[in-house]
Amino acid sequence: MNELNKLYKAMLLSWNTLVKSDGRILLDLDGEEYPITIDGMNLYLPTTDVLDEVAVGKVFWHPACEDITSKETEVFKVLRKVTCLRLLNAFRSIPPVLFAVSGTKPKNSWNQRVLDLLEPLKGAKSGTVKELVDLFGRLHVEVEENGLDNRFVHFKTTKSSGKLSKISGEKVYYSTKPEFPFYNELVRRIARTEGKTDNQQIEINNHSVSRAAVKLAIHLFQFIVPAVLSPDDHIHEANSPIAARMVSYLNCYADIAEQINKIQGTFRSEFAKAGIHPISLSWTEDLENLPEWYKQVPKMDYNTHNTHEETVHQAAGRQDFAGLMSVSSNVNQAPVQQTPGTQVQQAGAGIDPLTGFVITPPPQVLASDRLTRYECNFATGRVTHYGVDTLTNLPVMYICTRQGSFLERQTPNPGAGMMNMLGGFNMGMGNMGGGGMNMGGMNMGMGQPMMLPNGMIQLPNGQVIHPSQLNQQQPVMPTGSPSVTNLDNNSGSGFGNSPAWG
Amino acid sequence: MAEITTILQQAIFGIGTTQHDHVHRHNTLHLENIEIDRLRHEQETGGILPRTLNDIAMNSGQLCAQPQGYVSVEDGMNMRRGICLLKFQVYSNASESSDLSVVCYLVGGNSSAENGLDGTTRLQPVRCWSTLTSQTSDSHGYPTVRQVVDSTHQFLLGDPYGAKEMAAVRPYDVASAALGYAVTDGDGSANNYCGVANSDLTNQLLMSKTQNLNPTHYSKELLKLAVQTGDDVSQNGKELAWAIGDYMTTSSLNEISPHDNPFMQTMMSVLSVHSLANFRGWSVDEMAEVWSNFADVLNLDNMDVTRFAVDDTTLTTSDYGRVNQHEIIASEAAMMCVHQLLANGLMSYKFSSTNNPTEFDGVGGDEGGGVSFSPGQAMSVLDNDVNMEGRVESFNRNFTDSFFAKYTGPYAHLRTLINLNMECHMFGETRVTISFGGEYQNSKTFSNATYYINHSSSSISGSENGLLESKSYLQNIKEYF
């Protein structure tokens, strides 16, 4: 096995993966083996023996050959997942041991730092501990489907294309900075509820926990991974263009892993008894040899260039912000304290002159969405931005508070979407069939208006009207996408999973 | 197009040997990260020099290391396949005439040397080349005839069973993909952009210059495209889509349509076939209908299997599908050889060559380029060719430049020492024996059935991935600069 493969194997083994004798790489979680696949093909270690076998239908692990211009390759995405999963598993395994230790008699060798760490754990109620376990159970490796960002850690890689570093003064090709989305959310929520009692329930990404548990969670985060306090001090840069993204990423990963290892070192015997061992990082020193070694394996598909568009990835990345019901984290807006009663409104750009509502569009708008207009609603105290999702041509709504804080993004339910598309399709057919149809006929051609269970009538463009309005309706031009400007205030019921749609 | 007259002169039929399954390996452009740095540096200091571009292109074009699936042809490769060579004379005006040769392989029917051709047997066009004969006068004023090879093309076909989605990856295709992306990116619909119908091989026949078989040509075209359009955009303020569109009309990138080919054109117009969608070859009956003298010029002698000793390639050569130096470089040499033979007007050529200086007495024995050739038998595409030696010489020189140059450097650490022993037939297969660093005992022999090159060409990607990857490459490099 050549040096490069030895390095690859060492890093893979340190991430809970197995390398089978035929080179196949599997994820090993608590004895269960899971295959790692890319486009349906298994991942293999590119040793000479494996390469000399039939290589059709395999993907090889060779992230070091990534082209400097490429976006994240498919293999790098796997690297991202397995490393984050390793860190998450290591982090999760620590609190139970610490709770056990905190119950025992203090040892003389413990310094003040250790005592500070254990003190809050000692007094924790069993209910709070259970809540804490639940809370950490929600930690995730990726942004979830529904857009919630429960990621324990995210390594943000940035291309710097050989600019000079502000830290070391050397040429930098890539830099990686750790981010802790879940921790940030905890801190944000606890700051928002300053002064409340410990029993107060706090909503953390659609999960409610007591304030005491959140405080304890923050405490543990800060002691186990001190980097959460100052991520900027843990930026790692790659000074060689070869495998730049990977090297900066892995050095940053090793930094965080080192911190988790450190807490295990403090209570070595207790962790050893629990069967928890430090994350192996011995291979990281070999990363500096990559410029010499990376040619030991030829460039491989899925490793050099991204085959899939990054846009999908980006959209998901932004969705996580959209899913957050957050106000303070974005740069464009000053933190808005939601203290009822006091309404300090300064007229200016972004403020609706009539209502005084903040109408700056929410910065968390998905890249594909185009907002067209907004609407202030005094009754609910909400600003609603209407727009179109350019990907699907379906209308979207962004609902914000009167202070301009973003609350949620709503899209029509799939049934409505289908209906709309059918409408567009029928329209085309109608046109072909009889050129001389009158406007009423065209309206029918778009698909039949549908009677809803509540007695209202739903038009193919997604509009819900009273039957008496039917004849007054202006024909809607066949744009294929429903025109959102026709929606009145109540038509908001057409969005989301409103039961009116049946 | 001017009025042309096409006359069938010869139809020679022969037979190939059984083959191992071939794999798809397409051209890729892999820039070393160091080289990208160099390009960037030059661009920031006043523009990229053509010389740098050539240098980098030479080192960065290669076949993809990993095979992308097996090539599928009708009835598989493990059979003796009939092949045929058609020679046409094409007249367009008085002073010039050109000879067009088309190689096809045969599918179906019961054709054999004893029974003759079966009317249902179909001819699948593989490649074609034309030689131009012009009447000129020499320096003394005496009339003389000049003959040159003026076009060499291969046909590209998809999976005959329609099972696999394949795409052409000629430089032209990558440019169109990038163009499509540039246009859709401009109006925000790039997410819905799903590729270029023109590059899709599932349902059509395309033509490709044999030059595209040269990975260096491929990489040079793409680099030129990236740099040229980049300059147009940043310096002349052109829209990217316009810049790519303009560049695509250049002759080095552009490709012809099968409808322009005199053979295809005549077949289509006489048979009233207007679309090449689902094209599965011309049947012998159709051939006879179009060329009334088909039966007269027919020559089935070489189809007689009893005339040759049995030579089962599957027993004497290595199979494909692995990732090792031998297979990758042998495939590259075979593809390159097909192009260079045609470009230099050779019908077949047998030679061995090496860039290992210990085998030819170092610089003293160097014939230029640090490579030594031992030429064997060669055959010209022309009849009664007086310039055979010249053709062999120019083949050697071109083969050195396009193939050996990137493996040969002035110092030992820059070299990959290769020993090649090749036998390449335009009307048959190409056999490559290759070894590295003088280790003859570890040599491997590959047989590349180049009469399947319409399916196995390095301008075809075995999956959509190839085109996607090239497209995102262009896009990435554009963003990087």
Tab-separated table of C-alpha atoms in Angstrom, chain A residues 90-480:
chain	number	residue	atom	x	y	z
A	90	ALA	CA	-17.745	11.942	20.255
A	91	PHE	CA	-19.484	14.999	21.648
A	92	ARG	CA	-22.669	13.126	22.490
A	93	SER	CA	-20.816	10.422	24.356
A	94	ILE	CA	-19.233	12.860	26.793
A	95	PRO	CA	-22.064	14.358	28.948
A	96	PRO	CA	-23.206	10.993	30.429
A	97	VAL	CA	-19.682	10.328	31.696
A	98	LEU	CA	-19.351	13.845	33.045
A	99	PHE	CA	-22.624	13.519	34.933
A	100	ALA	CA	-21.384	10.280	36.438
A	101	VAL	CA	-18.085	11.896	37.429
A	102	SER	CA	-19.783	14.914	38.967
A	103	GLY	CA	-21.599	12.622	41.387
A	104	THR	CA	-18.358	11.225	42.824
A	105	LYS	CA	-16.073	12.762	45.441
A	106	PRO	CA	-13.786	15.481	44.040
A	107	LYS	CA	-10.192	14.395	43.565
A	108	ASN	CA	-7.237	16.445	44.747
A	109	SER	CA	-5.753	16.524	41.300
A	110	TRP	CA	-8.701	18.456	39.877
A	111	ASN	CA	-7.959	22.062	39.238
A	112	GLN	CA	-10.371	24.960	39.336
A	113	ARG	CA	-11.321	24.529	35.708
A	114	VAL	CA	-12.489	20.985	36.285
A	115	LEU	CA	-14.423	22.030	39.358
A	116	ASP	CA	-16.048	24.827	37.398
A	117	LEU	CA	-17.029	22.333	34.759
A	118	LEU	CA	-18.565	19.838	37.135
A	119	GLU	CA	-20.266	22.223	39.539
A	120	PRO	CA	-23.388	22.964	37.432
A	121	LEU	CA	-23.706	19.283	36.544
A	122	LYS	CA	-23.807	18.212	40.169
A	123	GLY	CA	-26.907	20.155	41.004
A	124	ALA	CA	-28.802	19.292	37.850
A	125	LYS	CA	-32.268	17.792	38.344
A	126	SER	CA	-32.897	14.445	36.728
A	127	GLY	CA	-35.676	16.003	34.638
A	128	THR	CA	-33.256	18.591	33.328
A	129	VAL	CA	-30.691	15.915	32.506
A	130	LYS	CA	-33.280	13.997	30.572
A	131	GLU	CA	-34.236	17.134	28.706
A	132	LEU	CA	-30.579	17.708	27.959
A	133	VAL	CA	-30.179	14.220	26.508
A	134	ASP	CA	-33.257	14.842	24.357
A	135	LEU	CA	-31.844	18.160	23.276
A	136	PHE	CA	-28.481	16.694	22.277
A	137	GLY	CA	-30.365	13.893	20.598
A	138	ARG	CA	-31.659	16.472	18.182
A	139	LEU	CA	-28.172	17.391	17.045
A	140	HIS	CA	-27.649	16.564	13.411
A	141	VAL	CA	-24.902	16.366	10.819
A	142	GLU	CA	-26.736	18.171	8.058
A	143	VAL	CA	-29.441	20.730	7.712
A	144	GLU	CA	-32.647	18.793	7.996
A	145	GLU	CA	-35.216	18.329	5.270
A	146	ASN	CA	-37.569	20.877	6.735
A	147	GLY	CA	-34.821	23.452	6.839
A	148	LEU	CA	-34.085	23.268	10.542
A	149	ASP	CA	-30.428	23.775	11.295
A	150	ASN	CA	-29.587	21.482	14.187
A	151	ARG	CA	-26.024	20.977	13.058
A	152	PHE	CA	-23.542	20.452	15.860
A	153	VAL	CA	-20.693	21.754	13.756
A	154	HIS	CA	-20.306	23.058	10.252
A	155	PHE	CA	-16.935	23.722	8.682
A	156	LYS	CA	-17.194	26.639	6.331
A	157	THR	CA	-14.594	26.459	3.588
A	158	THR	CA	-13.699	29.596	1.690
A	159	LYS	CA	-11.678	29.865	-1.483
A	160	SER	CA	-9.001	32.550	-1.299
A	161	SER	CA	-7.219	31.879	-4.604
A	162	GLY	CA	-3.710	32.640	-3.421
A	163	LYS	CA	-4.366	35.899	-1.635
A	164	LEU	CA	-2.053	36.766	1.213
A	165	SER	CA	-3.217	35.736	4.646
A	166	LYS	CA	-4.024	38.369	7.224
A	167	ILE	CA	-2.892	35.946	9.915
A	168	SER	CA	0.371	34.488	8.662
A	169	GLY	CA	1.165	36.665	5.655
A	170	GLU	CA	1.559	33.601	3.461
A	171	LYS	CA	-0.359	32.787	0.306
A	172	VAL	CA	-3.662	31.170	1.160
A	173	TYR	CA	-5.656	28.953	-1.172
A	174	TYR	CA	-8.408	27.841	1.158
A	175	SER	CA	-9.458	28.635	4.672
A	176	THR	CA	-11.863	26.805	6.915
A	177	LYS	CA	-13.737	28.190	9.862
A	178	PRO	CA	-15.818	26.162	12.300
A	179	GLU	CA	-19.395	27.178	12.901
A	180	PHE	CA	-21.711	25.852	15.566
A	181	PRO	CA	-25.269	26.492	14.377
A	182	PHE	CA	-26.997	24.639	17.204
A	183	TYR	CA	-24.939	26.286	19.928
A	184	ASN	CA	-25.541	29.683	18.366
A	185	GLU	CA	-29.241	29.023	18.416
A	186	LEU	CA	-29.102	28.078	22.097
A	187	VAL	CA	-27.246	31.252	22.971
A	188	ARG	CA	-29.615	33.354	20.932
A	189	ARG	CA	-32.653	31.876	22.629
A	190	ILE	CA	-31.275	32.211	26.108
A	191	ALA	CA	-30.397	35.832	25.485
A	192	ARG	CA	-33.907	36.472	24.245
A	193	THR	CA	-35.413	35.134	27.454
A	194	GLU	CA	-33.072	36.941	29.790
A	195	GLY	CA	-34.618	37.341	33.220
A	196	LYS	CA	-37.087	34.485	32.908
A	197	THR	CA	-37.171	31.638	35.404
A	198	ASP	CA	-35.432	28.327	34.833
A	199	ASN	CA	-38.738	26.592	34.355
A	200	GLN	CA	-39.623	28.793	31.419
A	201	GLN	CA	-39.937	26.712	28.268
A	202	ILE	CA	-37.819	27.842	25.363
A	203	GLU	CA	-38.474	26.943	21.772
A	204	ILE	CA	-35.302	25.618	20.119
A	205	ASN	CA	-35.918	24.832	16.446
A	206	ASN	CA	-39.455	23.553	17.026
A	207	HIS	CA	-38.522	21.700	20.205
A	208	SER	CA	-39.340	23.142	23.574
A	209	VAL	CA	-37.083	22.680	26.567
A	210	SER	CA	-36.717	24.346	29.920
A	211	ARG	CA	-34.391	27.258	30.307
A	212	ALA	CA	-32.353	25.310	32.863
A	213	ALA	CA	-31.571	22.581	30.335
A	214	VAL	CA	-30.507	25.134	27.745
A	215	LYS	CA	-28.205	26.794	30.262
A	216	LEU	CA	-26.659	23.457	31.091
A	217	ALA	CA	-26.253	22.628	27.414
A	218	ILE	CA	-24.444	25.901	26.803
A	219	HIS	CA	-22.205	25.219	29.765
A	220	LEU	CA	-21.264	21.802	28.389
A	221	PHE	CA	-20.643	23.174	24.919
A	222	GLN	CA	-18.292	25.798	26.264
A	223	PHE	CA	-16.249	23.367	28.304
A	224	ILE	CA	-16.122	20.497	25.848
A	225	VAL	CA	-15.571	22.593	22.733
A	226	PRO	CA	-14.142	25.960	23.827
A	227	ALA	CA	-13.952	26.943	20.165
A	228	VAL	CA	-17.654	27.811	20.283
A	229	LEU	CA	-16.668	30.969	22.156
A	230	SER	CA	-14.303	32.232	19.500
A	231	PRO	CA	-14.613	30.394	16.168
A	232	ASP	CA	-12.543	33.104	14.514
A	233	ASP	CA	-9.493	31.947	16.433
A	234	HIS	CA	-9.799	28.529	14.866
A	235	ILE	CA	-9.594	29.395	11.204
A	236	HIS	CA	-7.205	27.087	9.381
A	237	GLU	CA	-5.561	28.030	6.136
A	238	ALA	CA	-3.990	25.945	3.396
A	239	ASN	CA	-0.864	27.439	1.900
A	240	SER	CA	-0.390	24.997	-0.936
A	241	PRO	CA	-2.776	24.826	-3.887
A	242	ILE	CA	-2.697	21.040	-3.767
A	243	ALA	CA	-5.692	19.546	-1.996
A	244	ALA	CA	-6.153	22.978	-0.468
A	245	ARG	CA	-9.765	22.585	0.531
A	246	MET	CA	-9.169	19.203	2.092
A	247	VAL	CA	-6.061	20.229	4.013
A	248	SER	CA	-7.594	23.350	5.516
A	249	TYR	CA	-10.779	21.457	6.286
A	250	LEU	CA	-9.064	18.553	7.977
A	251	ASN	CA	-6.787	20.766	10.026
A	252	CYS	CA	-9.808	22.613	11.262
A	253	TYR	CA	-11.546	19.318	11.972
A	254	ALA	CA	-8.490	18.119	13.891
A	255	ASP	CA	-8.541	21.304	15.953
A	256	ILE	CA	-12.101	20.667	17.107
A	257	ALA	CA	-11.461	16.958	17.596
A	258	GLU	CA	-8.446	17.816	19.718
A	259	GLN	CA	-10.624	19.861	22.046
A	260	ILE	CA	-13.066	17.009	22.476
A	261	ASN	CA	-10.153	14.673	23.116
A	262	LYS	CA	-8.818	16.987	25.776
A	263	ILE	CA	-11.847	16.610	28.030
A	264	GLN	CA	-11.486	12.858	27.698
A	265	GLY	CA	-7.860	13.186	28.721
A	266	THR	CA	-8.900	14.972	31.896
A	267	PHE	CA	-11.000	12.001	32.995
A	268	ARG	CA	-9.055	9.322	31.239
A	269	SER	CA	-9.926	6.361	33.439
A	270	GLU	CA	-13.631	7.177	33.597
A	271	PHE	CA	-13.889	7.437	29.820
A	272	ALA	CA	-11.850	4.285	29.354
A	273	LYS	CA	-14.247	2.456	31.708
A	274	ALA	CA	-17.173	3.671	29.614
A	275	GLY	CA	-15.419	2.358	26.527
A	276	ILE	CA	-14.992	5.789	24.979
A	277	HIS	CA	-11.673	6.476	23.334
A	278	PRO	CA	-10.206	9.658	21.952
A	279	ILE	CA	-10.521	10.417	18.244
A	280	SER	CA	-7.384	9.274	16.496
A	281	LEU	CA	-5.572	12.230	14.971
A	282	SER	CA	-2.096	10.813	14.460
A	283	TRP	CA	-2.538	10.945	10.679
A	284	THR	CA	-2.973	14.709	10.557
A	285	GLU	CA	0.753	15.350	10.516
A	286	ASP	CA	0.956	13.471	7.223
A	287	LEU	CA	-1.324	15.992	5.546
A	288	GLU	CA	1.669	18.182	4.824
A	289	ASN	CA	3.077	15.445	2.599
A	290	LEU	CA	0.083	15.495	0.294
A	291	PRO	CA	1.708	17.707	-2.366
A	292	GLU	CA	4.281	14.945	-2.806
A	293	TRP	CA	1.958	12.020	-2.444
A	294	TYR	CA	-1.231	12.969	-4.187
A	295	LYS	CA	-0.052	11.746	-7.564
A	296	GLN	CA	0.358	8.211	-6.300
A	297	VAL	CA	-3.184	7.592	-7.444
A	298	PRO	CA	-4.437	8.963	-10.772
A	299	LYS	CA	-7.206	11.504	-10.785
A	300	MET	CA	-10.554	9.880	-10.296
A	301	ASP	CA	-14.124	10.658	-11.209
A	302	TYR	CA	-16.207	12.336	-8.523
A	303	ASN	CA	-12.987	13.544	-6.885
A	304	THR	CA	-11.648	16.192	-9.225
A	305	HIS	CA	-14.708	18.147	-10.255
A	306	ASN	CA	-18.188	18.579	-8.942
A	307	THR	CA	-20.627	16.830	-11.216
A	308	HIS	CA	-23.765	18.129	-9.602
A	309	GLU	CA	-24.646	21.734	-9.382
A	310	GLU	CA	-23.759	23.492	-6.204
A	311	THR	CA	-26.994	25.469	-6.368
A	312	VAL	CA	-28.954	22.621	-4.820
A	313	HIS	CA	-26.556	22.595	-1.951
A	314	GLN	CA	-26.708	26.343	-1.597
A	315	ALA	CA	-30.467	26.433	-1.605
A	316	ALA	CA	-30.497	23.952	1.239
A	317	GLY	CA	-27.924	26.025	3.027
A	318	ARG	CA	-30.079	29.075	2.859
A	319	GLN	CA	-33.190	27.237	3.741
A	320	ASP	CA	-31.738	26.605	7.137
A	321	PHE	CA	-31.849	30.298	7.813
A	322	ALA	CA	-35.316	30.480	6.388
A	323	GLY	CA	-36.441	27.755	8.704
A	324	LEU	CA	-35.079	29.526	11.735
A	325	MET	CA	-37.537	31.780	13.366
A	326	SER	CA	-34.711	34.044	14.200
A	327	VAL	CA	-34.128	37.732	14.195
A	328	SER	CA	-30.809	38.609	15.635
A	329	SER	CA	-28.339	36.578	13.659
A	330	ASN	CA	-28.471	38.361	10.379
A	331	VAL	CA	-26.203	41.210	9.531
A	332	ASN	CA	-28.653	43.428	7.736
A	333	GLN	CA	-30.893	44.009	10.678
A	334	ALA	CA	-30.138	45.196	14.171
A	335	PRO	CA	-31.441	42.807	16.793
A	336	VAL	CA	-35.061	43.588	17.402
A	337	GLN	CA	-36.278	43.130	20.927
A	338	GLN	CA	-39.837	41.995	20.914
A	339	THR	CA	-41.025	43.902	23.898
A	340	PRO	CA	-44.753	44.371	23.524
A	341	GLY	CA	-46.150	47.836	23.884
A	342	THR	CA	-43.109	49.832	22.976
A	343	GLN	CA	-42.970	50.487	19.295
A	344	VAL	CA	-40.014	52.539	18.357
A	345	GLN	CA	-40.433	53.034	14.668
A	346	GLN	CA	-38.169	55.237	12.686
A	347	ALA	CA	-39.498	56.196	9.322
A	348	GLY	CA	-36.977	55.542	6.604
A	349	ALA	CA	-36.079	53.094	3.924
A	350	GLY	CA	-37.717	49.788	4.525
A	351	ILE	CA	-40.580	51.224	6.580
A	352	ASP	CA	-44.051	51.393	5.119
A	353	PRO	CA	-45.008	55.074	5.413
A	354	LEU	CA	-48.694	54.366	5.952
A	355	THR	CA	-48.557	51.650	8.534
A	356	GLY	CA	-45.135	52.080	10.099
A	357	PHE	CA	-44.466	48.373	9.577
A	358	VAL	CA	-40.923	47.367	8.712
A	359	ILE	CA	-41.226	46.048	5.199
A	360	THR	CA	-37.614	45.392	4.259
A	361	PRO	CA	-37.825	42.005	2.569
A	362	PRO	CA	-36.497	39.279	4.810
A	363	PRO	CA	-32.856	38.537	4.051
A	364	GLN	CA	-33.540	34.827	4.311
A	365	VAL	CA	-35.251	34.736	0.936
A	366	LEU	CA	-34.277	31.606	-0.980
A	367	ALA	CA	-32.100	32.251	-3.992
A	368	SER	CA	-34.808	31.011	-6.320
A	369	ASP	CA	-37.563	33.195	-4.962
A	370	ARG	CA	-38.528	36.536	-6.469
A	371	LEU	CA	-40.605	38.741	-4.218
A	372	THR	CA	-43.091	40.929	-6.003
A	373	ARG	CA	-45.066	42.811	-3.389
A	374	TYR	CA	-45.845	43.021	0.305
A	375	GLU	CA	-48.870	43.591	2.430
A	376	CYS	CA	-49.323	44.834	5.977
A	377	ASN	CA	-52.012	43.303	8.092
A	378	PHE	CA	-53.000	45.221	11.189
A	379	ALA	CA	-55.270	42.493	12.484
A	380	THR	CA	-52.482	39.964	12.790
A	381	GLY	CA	-49.593	42.408	13.095
A	382	ARG	CA	-47.766	40.667	10.287
A	383	VAL	CA	-46.119	41.763	7.069
A	384	THR	CA	-46.585	39.289	4.263
A	385	HIS	CA	-44.275	39.319	1.256
A	386	TYR	CA	-45.611	37.639	-1.857
A	387	GLY	CA	-43.426	36.218	-4.526
A	388	VAL	CA	-42.837	33.447	-6.971
A	389	ASP	CA	-40.526	30.502	-6.669
A	390	THR	CA	-38.744	30.595	-10.007
A	391	LEU	CA	-37.899	26.901	-9.773
A	392	THR	CA	-41.433	25.672	-9.574
A	393	ASN	CA	-43.317	28.767	-10.687
A	394	LEU	CA	-45.468	28.463	-7.600
A	395	PRO	CA	-46.331	31.378	-5.356
A	396	VAL	CA	-44.552	31.709	-2.035
A	397	MET	CA	-45.244	33.838	1.001
A	398	TYR	CA	-42.807	35.144	3.552
A	399	ILE	CA	-44.447	36.124	6.786
A	400	CYS	CA	-42.690	38.612	9.031
A	401	THR	CA	-43.534	40.438	12.208
A	402	ARG	CA	-44.411	44.098	12.127
A	403	GLN	CA	-40.824	44.786	13.137
A	404	GLY	CA	-39.638	43.039	10.010
A	405	SER	CA	-38.430	39.875	11.714
A	406	PHE	CA	-38.793	36.862	9.534
A	407	LEU	CA	-41.158	34.174	10.804
A	408	GLU	CA	-41.802	31.607	8.123
A	409	ARG	CA	-41.910	30.824	4.437
A	410	GLN	CA	-45.026	29.209	3.070
A	411	THR	CA	-45.636	27.476	-0.191
A	412	PRO	CA	-48.866	26.065	-1.545
A	413	ASN	CA	-49.467	22.396	-0.862
A	414	PRO	CA	-48.521	19.961	-3.660
A	415	GLY	CA	-52.120	19.405	-4.687
A	416	ALA	CA	-52.528	23.057	-5.395
A	417	GLY	CA	-49.309	23.057	-7.336
A	418	MET	CA	-50.486	20.248	-9.507
A	419	MET	CA	-53.757	21.962	-10.097
A	420	ASN	CA	-51.964	25.056	-11.239
A	421	MET	CA	-49.786	23.203	-13.649
A	422	LEU	CA	-52.738	21.372	-15.069
A	423	GLY	CA	-54.407	24.699	-15.509
A	424	GLY	CA	-51.535	25.957	-17.597
A	425	PHE	CA	-51.482	22.823	-19.677
A	426	ASN	CA	-55.178	22.856	-20.426
A	427	MET	CA	-54.902	26.438	-21.406
A	428	GLY	CA	-52.494	25.593	-24.164
A	429	MET	CA	-54.750	22.851	-25.451
A	430	GLY	CA	-57.727	25.153	-25.440
A	431	ASN	CA	-55.869	27.643	-27.528
A	432	MET	CA	-54.969	25.084	-30.114
A	433	GLY	CA	-58.492	23.715	-30.288
A	434	GLY	CA	-60.402	26.810	-31.121
A	435	GLY	CA	-58.771	30.103	-31.840
A	436	GLY	CA	-62.013	32.017	-31.673
A	437	MET	CA	-62.950	31.226	-28.090
A	438	ASN	CA	-64.240	34.066	-26.015
A	439	MET	CA	-62.703	35.023	-22.738
A	440	GLY	CA	-65.208	33.037	-20.724
A	441	GLY	CA	-64.347	30.006	-22.728
A	442	MET	CA	-60.706	30.510	-22.076
A	443	ASN	CA	-61.395	30.660	-18.427
A	444	MET	CA	-63.095	27.320	-18.660
A	445	GLY	CA	-60.274	26.010	-20.752
A	446	MET	CA	-57.939	26.621	-17.890
A	447	GLY	CA	-59.621	23.900	-15.886
A	448	GLN	CA	-62.881	23.877	-14.091
A	449	PRO	CA	-63.300	26.084	-11.053
A	450	MET	CA	-63.669	23.724	-8.134
A	451	MET	CA	-66.219	23.849	-5.387
A	452	LEU	CA	-64.568	23.532	-2.029
A	453	PRO	CA	-66.102	21.854	1.000
A	454	ASN	CA	-66.626	25.210	2.656
A	455	GLY	CA	-68.796	26.520	-0.163
A	456	MET	CA	-66.142	28.729	-1.666
A	457	ILE	CA	-64.957	28.298	-5.205
A	458	GLN	CA	-61.367	27.747	-6.054
A	459	LEU	CA	-60.128	28.968	-9.403
A	460	PRO	CA	-57.352	27.186	-11.248
A	461	ASN	CA	-54.992	30.023	-10.459
A	462	GLY	CA	-55.182	29.204	-6.799
A	463	GLN	CA	-57.607	31.937	-5.931
A	464	VAL	CA	-60.479	31.200	-3.589
A	465	ILE	CA	-63.590	33.288	-4.104
A	466	HIS	CA	-67.228	33.336	-3.141
A	467	PRO	CA	-69.529	31.868	-5.817
A	468	SER	CA	-71.170	35.242	-6.361
A	469	GLN	CA	-67.824	36.684	-7.421
A	470	LEU	CA	-67.328	34.105	-10.112
A	471	ASN	CA	-68.779	36.117	-12.941
A	472	GLN	CA	-66.932	39.248	-11.999
A	473	GLN	CA	-63.559	37.604	-12.145
A	474	GLN	CA	-61.172	39.001	-14.647
A	475	PRO	CA	-59.795	36.280	-16.863
A	476	VAL	CA	-56.290	35.417	-15.819
A	477	MET	CA	-53.766	35.414	-18.566
A	478	PRO	CA	-52.086	32.088	-19.178
A	479	THR	CA	-48.649	32.741	-17.804
A	480	GLY	CA	-48.294	29.204	-16.599
